[in-house]
XYZ file of C-alpha atoms in Angstrom:
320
model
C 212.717 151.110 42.111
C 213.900 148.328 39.594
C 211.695 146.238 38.337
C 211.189 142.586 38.999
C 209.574 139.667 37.533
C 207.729 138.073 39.973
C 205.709 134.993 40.106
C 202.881 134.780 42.383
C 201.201 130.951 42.808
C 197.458 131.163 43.976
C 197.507 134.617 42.061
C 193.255 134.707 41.015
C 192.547 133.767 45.207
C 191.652 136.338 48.062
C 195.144 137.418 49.279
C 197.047 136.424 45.702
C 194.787 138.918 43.584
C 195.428 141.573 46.025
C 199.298 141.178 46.190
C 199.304 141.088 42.676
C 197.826 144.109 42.373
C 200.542 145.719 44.817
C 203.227 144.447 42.957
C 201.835 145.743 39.725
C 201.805 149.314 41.154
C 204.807 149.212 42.305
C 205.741 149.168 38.759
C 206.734 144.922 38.588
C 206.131 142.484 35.986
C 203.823 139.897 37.128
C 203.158 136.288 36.538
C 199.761 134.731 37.815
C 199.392 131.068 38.262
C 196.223 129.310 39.585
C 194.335 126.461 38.270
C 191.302 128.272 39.298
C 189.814 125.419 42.023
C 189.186 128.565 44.352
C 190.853 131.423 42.667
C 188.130 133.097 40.472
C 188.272 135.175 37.446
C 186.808 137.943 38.444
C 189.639 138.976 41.258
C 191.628 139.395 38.300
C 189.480 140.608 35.544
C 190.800 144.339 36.192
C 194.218 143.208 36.514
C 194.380 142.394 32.834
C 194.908 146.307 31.770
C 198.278 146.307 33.422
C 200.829 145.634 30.916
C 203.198 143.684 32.807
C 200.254 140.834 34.248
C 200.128 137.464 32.971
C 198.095 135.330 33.839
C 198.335 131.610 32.974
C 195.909 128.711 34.548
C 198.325 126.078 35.825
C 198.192 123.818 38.928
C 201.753 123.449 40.626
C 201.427 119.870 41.761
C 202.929 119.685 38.377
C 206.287 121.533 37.074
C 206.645 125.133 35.682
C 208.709 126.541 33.486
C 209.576 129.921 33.167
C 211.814 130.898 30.206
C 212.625 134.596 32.073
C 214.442 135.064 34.976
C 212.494 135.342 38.332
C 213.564 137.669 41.568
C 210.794 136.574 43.636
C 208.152 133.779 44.218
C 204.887 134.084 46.486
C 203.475 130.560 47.331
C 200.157 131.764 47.857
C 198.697 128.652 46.238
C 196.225 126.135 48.383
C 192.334 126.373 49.773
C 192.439 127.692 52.658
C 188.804 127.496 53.722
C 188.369 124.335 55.828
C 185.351 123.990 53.789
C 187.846 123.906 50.558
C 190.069 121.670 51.523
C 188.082 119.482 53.445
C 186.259 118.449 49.654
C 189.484 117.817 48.435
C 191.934 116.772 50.929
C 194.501 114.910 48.465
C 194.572 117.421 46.286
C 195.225 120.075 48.977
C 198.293 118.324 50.268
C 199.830 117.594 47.384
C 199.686 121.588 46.350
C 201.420 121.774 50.000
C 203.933 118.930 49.850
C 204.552 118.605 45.671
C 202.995 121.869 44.799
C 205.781 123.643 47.081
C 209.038 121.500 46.462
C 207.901 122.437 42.775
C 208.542 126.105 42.921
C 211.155 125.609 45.638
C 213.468 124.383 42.533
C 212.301 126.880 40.304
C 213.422 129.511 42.950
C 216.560 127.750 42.862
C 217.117 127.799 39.292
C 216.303 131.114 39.118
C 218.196 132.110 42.342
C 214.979 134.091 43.652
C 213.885 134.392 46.746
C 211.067 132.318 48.178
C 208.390 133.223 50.300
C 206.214 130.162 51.565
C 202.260 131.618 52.898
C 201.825 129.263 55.985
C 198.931 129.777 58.410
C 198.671 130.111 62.094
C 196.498 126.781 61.590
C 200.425 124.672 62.186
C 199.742 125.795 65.460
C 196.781 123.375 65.632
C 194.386 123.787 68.836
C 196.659 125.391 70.881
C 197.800 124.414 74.491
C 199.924 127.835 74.664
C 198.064 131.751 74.158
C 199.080 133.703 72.211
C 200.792 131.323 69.826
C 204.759 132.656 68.884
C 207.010 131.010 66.149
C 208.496 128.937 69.089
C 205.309 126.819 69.623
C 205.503 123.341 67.816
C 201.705 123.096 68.020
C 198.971 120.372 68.723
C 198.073 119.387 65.499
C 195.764 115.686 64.783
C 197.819 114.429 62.070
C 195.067 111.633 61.246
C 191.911 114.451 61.819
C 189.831 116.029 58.793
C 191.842 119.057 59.041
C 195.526 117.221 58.642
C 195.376 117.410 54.743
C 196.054 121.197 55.535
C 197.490 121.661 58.432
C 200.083 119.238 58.486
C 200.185 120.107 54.549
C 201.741 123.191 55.647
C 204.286 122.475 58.390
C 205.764 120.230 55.448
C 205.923 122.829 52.968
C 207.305 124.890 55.798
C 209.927 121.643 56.712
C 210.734 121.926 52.553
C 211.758 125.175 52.796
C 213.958 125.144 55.563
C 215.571 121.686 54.047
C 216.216 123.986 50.842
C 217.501 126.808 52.342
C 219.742 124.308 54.649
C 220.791 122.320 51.763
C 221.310 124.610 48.746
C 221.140 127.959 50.799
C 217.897 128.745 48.930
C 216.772 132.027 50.148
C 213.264 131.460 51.543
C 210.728 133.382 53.984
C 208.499 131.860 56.328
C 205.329 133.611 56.994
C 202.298 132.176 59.434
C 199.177 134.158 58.010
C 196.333 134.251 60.740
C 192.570 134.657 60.051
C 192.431 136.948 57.439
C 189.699 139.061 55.308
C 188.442 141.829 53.319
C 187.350 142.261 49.561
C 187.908 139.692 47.094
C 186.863 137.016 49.134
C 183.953 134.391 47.980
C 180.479 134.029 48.945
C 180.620 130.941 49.380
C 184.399 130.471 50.893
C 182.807 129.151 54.035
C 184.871 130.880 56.918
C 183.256 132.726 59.333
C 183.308 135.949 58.406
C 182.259 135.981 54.679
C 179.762 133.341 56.416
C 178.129 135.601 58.927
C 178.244 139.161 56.176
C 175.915 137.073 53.213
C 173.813 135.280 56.147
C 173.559 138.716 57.951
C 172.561 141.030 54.140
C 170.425 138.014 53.280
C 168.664 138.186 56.306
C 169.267 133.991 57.325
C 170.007 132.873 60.296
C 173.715 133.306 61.539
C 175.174 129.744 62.046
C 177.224 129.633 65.333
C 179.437 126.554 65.783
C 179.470 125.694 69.244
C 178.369 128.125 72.030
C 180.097 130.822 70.102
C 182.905 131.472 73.121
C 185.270 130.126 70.930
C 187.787 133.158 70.339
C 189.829 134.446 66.812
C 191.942 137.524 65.900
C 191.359 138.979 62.453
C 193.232 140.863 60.280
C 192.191 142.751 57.190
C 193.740 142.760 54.001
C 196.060 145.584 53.756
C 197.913 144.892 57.232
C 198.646 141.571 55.927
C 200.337 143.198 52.282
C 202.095 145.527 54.430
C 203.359 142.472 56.617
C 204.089 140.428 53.658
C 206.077 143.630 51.807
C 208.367 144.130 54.821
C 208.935 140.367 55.185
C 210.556 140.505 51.273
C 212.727 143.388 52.592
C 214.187 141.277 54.679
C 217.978 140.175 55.054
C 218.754 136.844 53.088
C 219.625 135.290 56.549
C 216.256 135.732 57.838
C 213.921 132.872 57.482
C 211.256 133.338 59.685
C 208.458 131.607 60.570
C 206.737 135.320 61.554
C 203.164 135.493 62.764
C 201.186 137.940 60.903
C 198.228 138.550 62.184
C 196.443 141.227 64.651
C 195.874 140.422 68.169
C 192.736 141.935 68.755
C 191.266 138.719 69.956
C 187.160 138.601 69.488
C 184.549 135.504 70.586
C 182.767 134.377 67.394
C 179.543 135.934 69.001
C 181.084 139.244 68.989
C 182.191 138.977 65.812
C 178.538 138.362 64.792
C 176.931 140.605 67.047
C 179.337 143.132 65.309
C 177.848 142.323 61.805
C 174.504 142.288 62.473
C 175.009 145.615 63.609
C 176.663 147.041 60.928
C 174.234 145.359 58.253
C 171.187 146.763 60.407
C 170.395 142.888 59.894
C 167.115 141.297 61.755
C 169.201 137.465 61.591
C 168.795 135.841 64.121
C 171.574 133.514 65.982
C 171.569 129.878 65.385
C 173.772 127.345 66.979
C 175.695 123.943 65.158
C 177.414 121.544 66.949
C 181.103 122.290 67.233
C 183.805 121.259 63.918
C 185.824 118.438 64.836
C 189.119 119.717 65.404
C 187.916 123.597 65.675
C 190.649 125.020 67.371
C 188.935 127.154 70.764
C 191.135 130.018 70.590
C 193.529 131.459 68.183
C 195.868 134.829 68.866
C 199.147 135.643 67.430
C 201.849 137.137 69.628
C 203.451 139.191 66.718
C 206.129 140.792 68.837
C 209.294 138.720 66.469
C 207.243 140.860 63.766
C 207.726 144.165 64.927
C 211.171 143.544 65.869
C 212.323 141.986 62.665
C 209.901 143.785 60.399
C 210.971 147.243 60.951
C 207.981 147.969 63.285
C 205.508 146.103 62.113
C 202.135 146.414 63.040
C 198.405 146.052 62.035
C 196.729 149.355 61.295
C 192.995 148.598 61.004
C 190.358 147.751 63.314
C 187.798 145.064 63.037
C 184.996 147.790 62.866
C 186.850 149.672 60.057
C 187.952 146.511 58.099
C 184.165 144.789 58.383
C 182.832 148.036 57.440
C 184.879 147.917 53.896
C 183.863 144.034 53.367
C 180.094 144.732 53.851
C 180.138 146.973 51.159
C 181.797 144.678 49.004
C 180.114 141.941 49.651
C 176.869 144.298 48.988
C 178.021 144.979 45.705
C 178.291 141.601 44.786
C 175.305 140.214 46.083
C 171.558 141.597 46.691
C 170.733 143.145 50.178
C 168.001 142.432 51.880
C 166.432 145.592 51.675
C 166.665 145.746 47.647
């Protein structure tokens, strides 16, 4: 395989630090930007021994040069936790709207292609179930939540005006709830939530009456879908859903953890998020077709069993 110099944005994050590590051992050169707001160090730290990593801390609402020559850019970069974004709501859509249209001319300069993370959250709280790339969504685009999701369909309108206009070659994915290792204790969404609540022995906070339904996907189903999506013709755009349709209540998802962190939590019940989508469940079948059979591999059971042990070896259980 030849190797490329890629540039992954949002590099230090959850999914950034694990793509980066893919495309190091696949033998690429790698360039890591993040201005560290939710990217941490320490998703990184063993990253350093490859030779062909760089990191360099950098925020893209602001131009950056590159004196190589790219092949590929990964726009990983922008909080993703509602909890995230929802501190800093300017500064998450401008890493959406200016952030974006930044590296969209640096993949033009460098003739690269493009690929733009989006998130099943363009789809809003959805009227139609399962969501496909054909729903427009029902998005508030005044509501606390706006600064990301309508940051997003933007970024996703920038690409396709690129692509359209100077025949930039860009991919279009639509992430859905995703998790696994490298995620933060304190990144707020539900399931890194309900794991350190359920090993700390706290209560586990249910929003609503907990009937509220998601579909999660771990980790390495998403890198696979994200690998297969590069491999793509240049004609191919996307949007794609990637996500797994396994489609769980939030109080299955937490009876679930308490049971596999032999945790005596109890359940504890918060009035509902403004704007909390009520169900959320990708139809992925443009994915299989289009990404040479596509589909996710692991189980919630198998996946939370994986992030429990990380997250034990990062924080104190409540048996120590």
């Amino acid at each position: 395989m030849k190797q490329k110099e890629i540039l992954v944005a949002g590099g230090a994050g959850f999914v950034g630090s694990h793509l980066c590590r893919r495309l190091l051992d696949d033998g690429h050169k790698v360039i890591c930007i993040d201005n560290l707001h939710t990217g941490q160090l320490n998703n990184i730290e063993s990253l350093l021994k490859y030779p062909g990593y760089t990191f360099i801390k950098h925020d893209i609402i602001y131009p950056f040069k590159y004196d190589g020559h790219l092949n590929e850019i990964y726009n990983l970069a922008c909080p993703a936790s509602p909890k995230d974004y929802q501190a800093q709501p300017i500064q998450t859509i401008k890493t959406s709207v200016i952030g974006t249209m930044n590296l969209l001319n640096l993949a033009e300069n460098n003739h690269c292609t493009f690929l733009q993370a989006s998130t099943s959250e363009v789809y809003g709280d959805a009227e139609i179930h399962p969501q496909s790339e054909n729903y427009w969504g029902n998005v508030n685009p005044i509501g606390i939540r706006a600064c990301y999701d309508e940051g997003k369909r933007c970024a996703e309108s920038l690409c396709m005006d690129y692509h359209r206009q100077f025949g930039t070659k860009v991919k279009i994915i639509r992430i859905f709830n995703t998790y696994g290792p490298n995620m933060r204790v304190d990144d707020g969404r539900v399931i890194s939530n309900f794991i350190v609540q359920a090993l700390r022995g706290d209560d586990i906070t249910i929003y609503g009456d907990g009937r509220q339904t998601r579909s999660f996907q771990y980790i390495d189903d998403l890198l696979s879908g994200i690998s297969k999506m590069m491999q793509t013709s240049d004609d191919f755009t996307g949007p794609v859903n990637i996500g797994n349709p396994d489609e769980y209540s939030i109080l299955e998802l937490a009876e679930m953890i308490l049971q596999l962190t032999n945790s005596p939590s109890k359940l504890e019940t918060h009035p509902m998020p403004i704007d909390d989508p009520k169900c959320r469940r990708p139809d992925i079948s443009l994915a299989t077709t289009m990404l040479n059979g596509w589909k996710p591999k692991i189980g919630l059971e198998e996946g939370l069993k994986g992030t429990i042990e990380y997250f034990k070896e990062i924080h104190k259980p409540i048996s120590a």
